[in-house]
Short mmCIF file of C-alpha atoms and ligand atoms in Angstrom, two decimals:
data_model
loop_
_atom_site.label_atom_id
_atom_site.label_comp_id
_atom_site.label_asym_id
_atom_site.label_seq_id
_atom_site.Cartn_x
_atom_site.Cartn_y
_atom_site.Cartn_z
CA MET S 16 13.39 -19.32 -19.65
CA ASN S 17 9.42 -21.31 -20.12
CA PHE S 18 7.50 -22.86 -17.04
CA THR S 19 7.74 -26.31 -18.29
CA ASP S 20 10.90 -26.19 -17.47
CA LEU S 21 11.21 -25.48 -13.95
CA ASN S 22 9.65 -28.62 -13.94
CA LEU S 23 5.78 -28.15 -12.37
CA PRO S 24 3.10 -30.76 -12.07
CA SER S 25 0.87 -30.29 -15.00
CA GLU S 26 -2.45 -29.70 -13.07
CA ILE S 27 0.08 -25.66 -11.95
CA LEU S 28 1.13 -25.87 -15.67
CA GLN S 29 -2.22 -25.92 -16.77
CA ALA S 30 -3.97 -23.53 -13.82
CA LEU S 31 -0.70 -21.08 -14.93
CA LYS S 32 -1.98 -21.93 -18.77
CA GLU S 33 -5.55 -20.49 -17.75
CA GLN S 34 -3.92 -16.55 -15.95
CA GLY S 35 -2.15 -16.45 -18.84
CA TYR S 36 1.56 -16.76 -18.22
CA GLU S 37 4.10 -18.02 -20.53
CA THR S 38 7.18 -17.58 -18.68
CA PRO S 39 8.37 -16.86 -15.52
CA THR S 40 9.31 -13.97 -14.09
CA PRO S 41 12.38 -13.49 -13.05
CA ILE S 42 11.55 -14.18 -8.71
CA GLN S 43 9.33 -17.05 -10.06
CA GLU S 44 12.32 -18.10 -12.04
CA LYS S 45 14.64 -18.19 -9.22
CA ALA S 46 12.35 -18.81 -5.93
CA ILE S 47 10.57 -21.59 -7.24
CA PRO S 48 13.12 -24.50 -6.79
CA PRO S 49 14.68 -23.84 -3.54
CA ALA S 50 11.17 -23.34 -2.35
CA LEU S 51 9.88 -26.65 -3.94
CA GLN S 52 13.39 -28.38 -2.23
CA GLY S 53 12.38 -27.41 1.17
CA ARG S 54 15.04 -24.03 1.05
CA ASP S 55 14.71 -21.26 3.37
CA VAL S 56 13.75 -18.26 0.73
CA LEU S 57 15.00 -14.82 1.60
CA GLY S 58 13.46 -12.86 -1.75
CA CYS S 59 14.24 -9.17 -1.93
CA ALA S 60 11.50 -8.01 -4.72
CA GLN S 61 8.62 -5.76 -4.14
CA THR S 62 4.79 -6.29 -5.70
CA GLY S 63 4.01 -6.31 -9.52
CA THR S 64 7.25 -8.55 -9.05
CA GLY S 65 4.75 -11.98 -9.31
CA LYS S 66 5.94 -12.85 -5.82
CA THR S 67 2.85 -14.66 -5.12
CA CYS S 68 3.07 -16.97 -8.05
CA ALA S 69 6.58 -17.03 -6.63
CA PHE S 70 5.80 -19.21 -3.80
CA ALA S 71 2.30 -19.60 -3.48
CA VAL S 72 2.73 -22.52 -6.55
CA PRO S 73 5.72 -24.37 -4.32
CA ILE S 74 3.43 -23.97 -1.55
CA LEU S 75 0.98 -26.42 -3.55
CA ILE S 76 3.01 -28.38 -5.06
CA ARG S 77 4.19 -29.57 -1.36
CA LEU S 78 1.00 -29.52 0.17
CA ASP S 79 -0.56 -31.18 -3.31
CA ARG S 80 2.27 -34.11 -2.64
CA GLU S 81 0.93 -35.82 0.62
CA HIS S 82 -3.30 -35.34 1.48
CA ARG S 83 -4.28 -35.17 5.03
CA GLU S 84 -8.20 -35.90 5.01
CA ASN S 85 -9.13 -33.45 8.17
CA HIS S 86 -7.28 -29.94 6.33
CA PRO S 87 -5.12 -29.13 9.43
CA ILE S 88 -3.12 -26.15 8.21
CA ARG S 89 -0.14 -26.77 7.04
CA ALA S 90 0.38 -22.89 5.71
CA LEU S 91 0.20 -19.89 6.30
CA VAL S 92 0.47 -16.79 4.53
CA LEU S 93 0.81 -13.47 6.95
CA THR S 94 0.36 -10.54 4.73
CA PRO S 95 0.02 -6.60 5.94
CA THR S 96 -3.03 -5.49 4.42
CA ARG S 97 -6.76 -7.42 2.87
CA GLU S 98 -7.15 -5.94 0.55
CA LEU S 99 -3.06 -8.10 -0.42
CA ALA S 100 -4.53 -10.84 1.90
CA ILE S 101 -7.65 -11.25 -0.25
CA GLN S 102 -5.30 -11.09 -3.30
CA ASN S 103 -3.00 -13.11 -1.94
CA GLN S 104 -5.72 -15.83 -2.01
CA ASP S 105 -6.99 -15.18 -5.41
CA CYS S 106 -3.71 -17.15 -6.51
CA PHE S 107 -4.19 -19.90 -4.39
CA VAL S 108 -6.64 -20.53 -5.83
CA ALA S 109 -6.63 -19.86 -9.33
CA TYR S 110 -3.00 -21.11 -8.81
CA GLY S 111 -4.89 -24.88 -7.66
CA ALA S 112 -7.72 -24.69 -9.58
CA HIS S 113 -6.97 -27.59 -10.78
CA LEU S 114 -5.77 -29.16 -6.74
CA PRO S 115 -7.77 -30.61 -4.30
CA LEU S 116 -5.99 -27.82 -1.53
CA ARG S 117 -8.04 -25.59 0.84
CA SER S 118 -7.46 -21.97 1.30
CA THR S 119 -9.08 -19.48 3.45
CA VAL S 120 -8.81 -16.06 3.67
CA ILE S 121 -8.93 -14.43 7.38
CA PHE S 122 -8.57 -10.34 8.23
CA GLY S 123 -9.74 -7.76 10.25
CA GLY S 124 -12.77 -5.14 9.72
CA VAL S 125 -15.41 -7.67 9.41
CA GLY S 126 -17.12 -10.08 11.39
CA GLN S 127 -15.63 -13.25 12.04
CA GLY S 128 -18.48 -15.75 12.05
CA PRO S 129 -18.15 -17.02 8.12
CA GLN S 130 -14.05 -16.91 8.69
CA VAL S 131 -15.01 -19.11 11.40
CA GLU S 132 -17.22 -21.27 9.75
CA ALA S 133 -14.54 -21.44 6.75
CA LEU S 134 -11.61 -22.41 9.21
CA GLU S 135 -13.85 -24.52 11.69
CA LYS S 136 -14.25 -27.05 7.96
CA GLY S 137 -10.53 -27.32 8.43
CA THR S 138 -8.29 -25.42 5.62
CA ASP S 139 -4.90 -26.78 4.13
CA ILE S 140 -3.23 -22.78 3.12
CA LEU S 141 -4.45 -20.03 5.21
CA VAL S 142 -3.77 -16.44 4.63
CA ALA S 143 -4.39 -13.56 7.30
CA THR S 144 -3.37 -10.16 8.48
CA PRO S 145 -1.75 -10.26 11.68
CA GLY S 146 -4.14 -9.08 14.08
CA ARG S 147 -7.14 -11.07 13.10
CA LEU S 148 -5.11 -14.57 13.59
CA ALA S 149 -3.74 -13.48 16.36
CA ASP S 150 -7.95 -12.83 17.53
CA LEU S 151 -8.90 -15.68 15.78
CA TYR S 152 -5.48 -17.74 17.12
CA GLN S 153 -6.71 -16.52 20.72
CA GLN S 154 -9.88 -17.34 20.62
CA GLY S 155 -8.98 -21.30 19.97
CA TYR S 156 -10.09 -20.90 16.11
CA ILE S 157 -6.40 -21.50 14.83
CA ASP S 158 -4.32 -24.54 15.48
CA LEU S 159 -0.87 -23.95 13.62
CA SER S 160 0.29 -27.22 15.45
CA ALA S 161 1.07 -28.66 11.54
CA LEU S 162 2.02 -26.41 9.87
CA GLU S 163 4.90 -26.80 7.08
CA ILE S 164 5.62 -23.43 5.91
CA PHE S 165 5.77 -20.25 6.82
CA VAL S 166 5.40 -17.25 4.72
CA LEU S 167 5.45 -13.28 5.65
CA ASP S 168 5.20 -11.39 2.42
CA GLU S 169 6.06 -7.69 3.24
CA ALA S 170 7.27 -6.98 5.90
CA ASP S 171 8.83 -3.99 5.87
CA ARG S 172 5.70 -2.95 5.53
CA MET S 173 4.13 -5.02 8.36
CA LEU S 174 6.89 -3.08 9.90
CA ASP S 175 5.32 0.08 8.77
CA MET S 176 2.13 -0.50 9.73
CA GLY S 177 2.88 -1.08 14.14
CA PHE S 178 2.26 -5.35 12.90
CA ILE S 179 6.32 -6.08 14.69
CA HIS S 180 4.04 -7.21 17.95
CA ASP S 181 1.15 -9.03 17.23
CA VAL S 182 3.58 -10.52 14.17
CA LYS S 183 6.97 -11.76 16.72
CA LYS S 184 3.09 -12.92 18.94
CA ILE S 185 2.53 -14.85 15.80
CA LEU S 186 6.29 -16.43 15.24
CA LYS S 187 5.76 -18.12 18.69
CA TRP S 188 3.59 -20.24 17.42
CA LEU S 189 4.20 -21.94 14.93
CA PRO S 190 6.80 -24.93 14.68
CA GLU S 191 10.28 -24.97 15.46
CA LYS S 192 10.76 -27.13 12.37
CA LYS S 193 9.55 -25.39 9.03
CA GLN S 194 10.60 -24.02 5.61
CA THR S 195 10.12 -20.32 5.75
CA LEU S 196 9.39 -17.85 2.58
CA PHE S 197 10.32 -14.15 3.88
CA PHE S 198 9.63 -11.47 1.63
CA SER S 199 10.40 -7.77 1.46
CA ALA S 200 10.67 -5.33 -0.94
CA THR S 201 13.70 -2.99 0.78
CA MET S 202 15.53 -4.82 4.45
CA PRO S 203 15.57 -2.46 7.32
CA LYS S 204 17.64 -3.23 10.30
CA GLU S 205 14.48 -4.86 12.23
CA VAL S 206 13.40 -6.38 8.92
CA ARG S 207 17.09 -8.39 9.62
CA SER S 208 17.19 -9.30 12.99
CA LEU S 209 13.67 -11.11 11.74
CA VAL S 210 15.47 -12.90 9.41
CA ASP S 211 18.34 -13.34 11.47
CA GLY S 212 15.60 -15.06 14.15
CA LEU S 213 13.94 -17.15 11.02
CA LEU S 214 15.75 -18.90 8.42
CA HIS S 215 17.78 -21.25 8.55
CA ASP S 216 20.65 -21.23 5.74
CA PRO S 217 18.00 -19.33 3.20
CA VAL S 218 18.19 -19.16 -0.21
CA ARG S 219 18.92 -15.17 -1.17
CA ILE S 220 17.02 -13.81 -3.81
CA ALA S 221 16.58 -10.30 -4.84
CA VAL S 222 15.22 -8.99 -7.90
CA ASP S 223 15.37 -5.51 -9.77
CA PRO S 224 12.68 -3.29 -8.21
CA VAL S 225 10.40 -0.67 -9.90
CA ASN S 226 13.29 1.46 -9.66
CA SER S 227 14.91 -0.39 -12.51
CA THR S 228 11.65 -0.87 -14.65
CA VAL S 229 11.46 3.42 -13.55
CA ASP S 230 12.58 4.01 -17.47
CA ALA S 231 9.65 2.30 -19.23
CA ILE S 232 6.97 4.19 -18.02
CA ASP S 233 5.90 7.47 -19.69
CA GLN S 234 6.41 10.74 -16.83
CA THR S 235 5.38 13.96 -17.34
CA LEU S 236 4.73 17.19 -14.97
CA TYR S 237 2.53 19.31 -14.41
CA ARG S 238 3.13 22.87 -12.20
CA THR S 239 -0.02 24.18 -11.30
CA ASP S 240 -1.65 25.77 -8.07
CA LYS S 241 -3.02 23.63 -5.83
CA SER S 242 -6.51 24.95 -5.75
CA LYS S 243 -6.32 24.09 -10.06
CA LYS S 244 -5.69 20.62 -9.71
CA ILE S 245 -8.94 19.21 -9.95
CA ARG S 246 -9.39 21.26 -12.91
CA LEU S 247 -6.32 20.19 -14.49
CA LEU S 248 -7.22 16.66 -13.11
CA THR S 249 -10.50 16.80 -14.89
CA TRP S 250 -8.82 18.39 -17.80
CA LEU S 251 -6.57 15.39 -18.79
CA LEU S 252 -9.20 12.80 -18.19
CA GLU S 253 -11.21 14.31 -20.83
CA GLN S 254 -8.28 14.89 -22.96
CA ARG S 255 -7.25 11.62 -23.00
CA ASP S 256 -8.34 8.68 -22.58
CA TYR S 257 -7.02 6.33 -20.18
CA PRO S 258 -9.16 3.38 -19.46
CA SER S 259 -8.09 3.30 -15.36
CA VAL S 260 -6.61 5.40 -13.29
CA LEU S 261 -4.88 4.86 -10.18
CA VAL S 262 -4.65 9.10 -8.28
CA PHE S 263 -2.09 9.42 -5.85
CA THR S 264 -4.39 12.24 -2.55
CA ARG S 265 -2.04 13.06 1.28
CA THR S 266 -5.29 12.38 2.42
CA LYS S 267 -8.46 10.40 3.37
CA HIS S 268 -10.00 14.15 2.79
CA GLY S 269 -8.64 15.02 -0.02
CA ALA S 270 -8.99 11.48 -1.97
CA ASN S 271 -12.78 12.00 -0.83
CA ARG S 272 -12.63 15.51 -2.72
CA VAL S 273 -11.57 14.91 -5.70
CA ALA S 274 -13.46 11.70 -5.91
CA ARG S 275 -16.81 13.55 -5.16
CA ASP S 276 -15.36 16.26 -7.55
CA LEU S 277 -14.62 13.97 -10.21
CA GLU S 278 -18.25 12.47 -10.41
CA ARG S 279 -19.95 15.42 -9.96
CA ALA S 280 -18.03 16.65 -13.89
CA GLY S 281 -19.02 13.30 -15.10
CA ILE S 282 -15.39 10.69 -14.23
CA SER S 283 -16.50 7.96 -12.67
CA ALA S 284 -14.74 7.54 -9.91
CA ALA S 285 -14.38 6.34 -5.90
CA ALA S 286 -12.00 6.92 -2.98
CA ILE S 287 -10.53 3.96 -1.21
CA HIS S 288 -8.74 4.14 2.14
CA GLY S 289 -8.72 3.01 5.79
CA ASN S 290 -12.84 4.60 6.36
CA LYS S 291 -14.62 2.80 3.57
CA SER S 292 -16.36 0.02 5.33
CA GLN S 293 -14.06 -3.04 3.82
CA THR S 294 -17.01 -4.25 1.89
CA ALA S 295 -16.90 -0.34 -0.45
CA ARG S 296 -13.42 -1.11 -0.85
CA GLN S 297 -14.01 -4.46 -2.18
CA ALA S 298 -16.83 -3.16 -4.66
CA ALA S 299 -14.46 0.03 -5.34
CA LEU S 300 -12.03 -2.27 -6.07
CA ALA S 301 -14.22 -4.75 -8.11
CA ASP S 302 -16.02 -2.20 -10.05
CA PHE S 303 -12.07 -0.60 -10.64
CA LYS S 304 -11.02 -3.84 -12.22
CA ALA S 305 -13.57 -5.18 -14.04
CA GLY S 306 -13.93 -1.32 -16.17
CA ARG S 307 -17.20 -0.69 -14.54
CA LEU S 308 -14.68 3.35 -12.83
CA ARG S 309 -12.57 4.91 -14.15
CA VAL S 310 -10.64 6.31 -11.76
CA LEU S 311 -9.43 4.79 -8.19
CA VAL S 312 -8.64 7.88 -5.51
CA ALA S 313 -6.16 6.82 -2.91
CA THR S 314 -3.99 7.32 -0.04
CA ASP S 315 -0.01 5.01 -0.42
CA ILE S 316 -1.49 3.25 2.90
CA ALA S 317 -5.29 2.30 1.15
CA ALA S 318 -2.96 0.93 -2.13
CA ARG S 319 -0.46 -0.76 -0.65
CA GLY S 320 -0.37 -4.43 -2.32
CA LEU S 321 -3.60 -3.66 -4.29
CA ASP S 322 -3.49 -6.20 -6.90
CA ILE S 323 -4.28 -4.05 -10.09
CA GLU S 324 -3.35 -5.00 -13.77
CA ALA S 325 -3.70 -3.68 -16.83
CA LEU S 326 -3.35 -0.02 -14.72
CA SER S 327 -3.33 2.78 -17.72
CA CYS S 328 -2.39 5.82 -15.77
CA VAL S 329 -0.79 7.08 -11.77
CA VAL S 330 -1.28 10.16 -11.74
CA ASN S 331 0.28 12.01 -8.07
CA TYR S 332 -2.61 14.38 -7.39
CA ASN S 333 0.00 14.90 -5.16
CA LEU S 334 3.68 14.59 -4.50
CA PRO S 335 4.68 11.89 -2.27
CA ASP S 336 6.65 13.01 0.93
CA VAL S 337 9.64 10.07 0.45
CA PRO S 338 10.96 9.68 -3.57
CA GLU S 339 11.26 6.32 -2.69
CA THR S 340 7.39 6.29 -2.49
CA TYR S 341 6.68 8.39 -5.72
CA VAL S 342 9.06 5.39 -7.72
CA HIS S 343 6.45 2.47 -6.11
CA ARG S 344 3.19 4.34 -7.16
CA ILE S 345 4.85 5.16 -10.81
CA GLY S 346 5.64 1.06 -11.33
CA ARG S 347 1.63 0.60 -9.99
CA THR S 348 1.83 1.48 -13.56
CA GLY S 349 3.36 0.31 -17.05
CA ARG S 350 3.17 -3.93 -15.55
CA ALA S 351 4.07 -7.26 -17.52
CA GLY S 352 5.73 -5.10 -20.44
CA LEU S 353 2.30 -2.38 -20.42
CA ASP S 354 3.40 1.19 -20.62
CA GLY S 355 2.59 3.43 -17.90
CA VAL S 356 1.82 6.19 -18.19
CA ALA S 357 2.13 8.76 -14.85
CA ILE S 358 1.59 12.42 -14.72
CA SER S 359 2.55 14.60 -10.97
CA PHE S 360 0.96 17.64 -10.12
CA CYS S 361 3.53 20.18 -8.40
CA ASP S 362 2.49 22.74 -6.34
CA VAL S 363 4.60 25.87 -5.33
CA SER S 364 4.56 24.22 -1.99
CA GLU S 365 5.88 20.45 -2.99
CA LEU S 366 9.05 22.21 -4.44
CA GLU S 367 11.31 20.25 -2.20
CA GLU S 368 9.41 16.77 -2.57
CA LEU S 369 9.88 16.89 -6.40
CA ALA S 370 13.94 17.86 -6.22
CA ALA S 371 13.97 14.81 -4.21
CA ILE S 372 12.26 12.52 -6.41
CA GLU S 373 14.51 14.03 -9.30
CA LYS S 374 17.15 13.99 -7.70
CA GLN S 375 16.65 9.71 -6.44
CA LEU S 376 15.58 8.76 -10.14
CA GLY S 377 18.59 10.91 -11.09
CA ARG S 378 17.26 13.32 -14.10
CA PRO S 379 13.64 16.34 -13.49
CA ILE S 380 10.80 14.97 -14.69
CA PRO S 381 10.01 16.07 -18.05
CA GLU S 382 7.32 18.83 -18.15
CA VAL S 383 4.74 20.39 -20.16
CA SER S 384 4.82 23.71 -19.16
CA GLN S 385 1.88 24.73 -21.36
CA HIS S 386 -1.30 24.19 -20.17
CA PRO S 387 -4.40 25.80 -19.54
CA TYR S 388 -3.86 25.87 -15.45
CA PRO S 389 0.16 26.65 -14.63
CA MET S 390 1.31 27.96 -11.88
CA GLU S 391 0.80 31.73 -11.15
CA GLU S 392 1.46 31.22 -6.75
CA MET S 393 5.40 32.17 -6.88
CA GLU S 394 5.62 31.49 -2.65
CA ALA S 395 4.56 28.77 -0.97
CA PRO S 396 1.88 29.81 1.40
CA VAL S 397 1.93 30.51 5.69
CA THR S 398 -0.40 28.06 6.30
CA ASP S 399 -1.03 26.72 10.43
CA LYS S 400 -0.28 23.24 11.47
CA LYS S 401 -2.80 21.91 10.56
CA GLY S 402 -1.21 22.21 6.85
CA ARG S 403 -4.71 25.11 6.52
CA ARG S 404 -3.60 28.18 4.76
CA ILE S 405 -3.63 31.50 6.49
CA ASN S 406 -3.63 34.52 5.59
CA PRO S 407 -0.22 35.85 6.41
CA GLU S 408 -2.52 39.55 6.48
CA ASP S 409 -5.11 37.91 8.93
CA ALA S 410 -2.37 36.50 11.36
CA GLU S 411 -0.41 39.55 11.72
CA ALA S 412 -3.62 41.44 12.53
CA ARG S 413 -4.65 38.58 15.07
CA GLU S 414 -1.50 38.79 16.10
CA ALA S 415 -1.98 42.87 16.82
CA ALA S 416 -4.98 42.53 18.36
CA ARG S 417 -3.59 39.01 20.67
CA GLU S 418 -0.87 41.78 21.61
CA GLN S 419 -3.29 44.50 22.80
CA SER S 420 -6.64 42.28 24.72
CA LYS S 421 -2.83 41.11 26.79
CA LYS S 422 -1.96 44.55 27.79
CA ARG S 423 -5.04 45.07 28.42
CA ARG S 424 -5.32 41.68 30.68
CA GLU S 425 -2.11 43.32 32.66
CA SER S 426 -3.47 46.58 33.40
CA ARG S 427 -7.10 45.34 34.29
CA GLU S 428 -5.04 42.82 36.81
CA LYS S 429 -2.78 45.73 38.24
CA ALA S 430 -5.97 48.22 38.38
CA PRO S 431 -7.50 46.53 40.95
CA ALA S 432 -5.12 47.29 43.55
CA ALA S 433 -5.39 50.48 43.14
CA PRO S 434 -8.63 51.31 44.69
CA ALA S 435 -7.77 49.02 47.70
CA GLN S 436 -4.40 51.04 48.63
CA ALA S 437 -6.28 54.12 48.25
CA ALA S 438 -9.01 52.81 50.56
CA GLN S 439 -6.16 51.58 53.22
CA ALA S 440 -4.71 55.48 52.83
CA LYS S 441 -7.85 56.54 53.79
CA ALA S 442 -8.26 53.91 56.63
CA GLU S 443 -4.74 55.29 57.87
P1 AMP D 18 2.55 -9.64 -7.94
O1 AMP D 18 4.33 -9.21 -7.91
O2 AMP D 18 2.27 -11.53 -6.93
O3 AMP D 18 1.26 -8.89 -7.21
O4 AMP D 18 2.38 -9.75 -9.32
C1 AMP D 18 2.48 -9.22 -10.22
C2 AMP D 18 0.98 -9.29 -10.97
O5 AMP D 18 1.68 -10.49 -12.22
C3 AMP D 18 0.21 -9.69 -11.03
O6 AMP D 18 -1.29 -9.80 -11.86
C4 AMP D 18 0.35 -11.18 -11.00
O7 AMP D 18 -1.22 -11.62 -12.26
C5 AMP D 18 0.96 -11.33 -12.83
N1 AMP D 18 2.02 -12.71 -12.74
C6 AMP D 18 3.05 -12.31 -12.50
N2 AMP D 18 3.45 -13.96 -12.79
C7 AMP D 18 3.02 -14.02 -14.04
C8 AMP D 18 3.65 -14.63 -15.01
N3 AMP D 18 4.70 -15.25 -14.90
N4 AMP D 18 3.14 -14.28 -16.31
C9 AMP D 18 2.77 -12.34 -16.00
N5 AMP D 18 1.78 -11.58 -15.06
C10 AMP D 18 2.34 -12.41 -13.78
#
């Protein structure tokens, strides 16, 4: 199938051509025709499938059929993260390049002034994260009474990230009569109940999740020790010429440390996570996309919705706790027909996670056993509640010391009674 088979107007075809798109992806092929007819759509699809174009194109076409001089908000796209919001907005700008429609994006973490100014000028399409939308609506800057089309993007992540309350609040502000396009990678119970309340006789579309493309990704496993991971990563990046590498760490601290150590080793890297300012995150992402930065180090939350084309390699510096996350992470490479490479490190404390991932994949991850930093620690280190390593001997010594001081305290507490009794006995 070709985009021309979808009967799209020439302005859209031209814009898609400029983006280098030749054929529609499965979700676009299935969702664009019913969405153009005004049907509600329930799309079970994740980032990477081309879902943004699948909803943005019908929105642009439908809104373009009738022009409104004062540009009231006629389409609203709710999306869980700022990065995803910005990327959605970029798509509306790109696909709508030859149409006279306006789109605006609003998200938290930055001053509201410029966003309010943009809203006051009028916008046909508003892309928003829930918190900022609710905030500006309650301040009276947003009028949703002319809304015709509503998109809920990545509904399951909205739940994961705790936005469900905001989303439900926002739903009450939308006109009853509207077209709804609903996308979620997974359909947990809470998402299904949202669907039931929101969609009317929807066209249900499920496209292959990233799982099915996982086979096309060159996956390898390196068993190593926690303390050697940074050297292993540096060594690998020096050996191979992957131009754009996304490294996943478990924690924000870990992300900072890895980025810092890579930089020290002369490999350009930046960490991207929620503690960084929005400007810093956007700058790092822009540098990475432009090829000025070779490595981006991220936590799962920060990496959500990052639309990075042409990612050559994903590194699991830490294995994720949830096996599906492994599949999501590595699905970021090998997109759009590119060959993907996924490298995973596993230390002795991550063997359980590895087993769960391999069970999910249905086969073991091919292992590279010949490398300079092999696993030597064969017992998982003892850690405290915060995950800090404890030397078992130190722990025993501390326990013994605690016991001793407890005994001393107890005997001290008993001790004062003796002289008092003695004194009383003497008095008698
Ligand atoms: P999405 O799932 O919307 O985040 O899209 C994933 C990536 O695929 C984005 O980088 C899009 O620019 C790209 N893309 C979307 N549709 C097509 C298409 N029909 N042909 C080639 N690339 C596409």
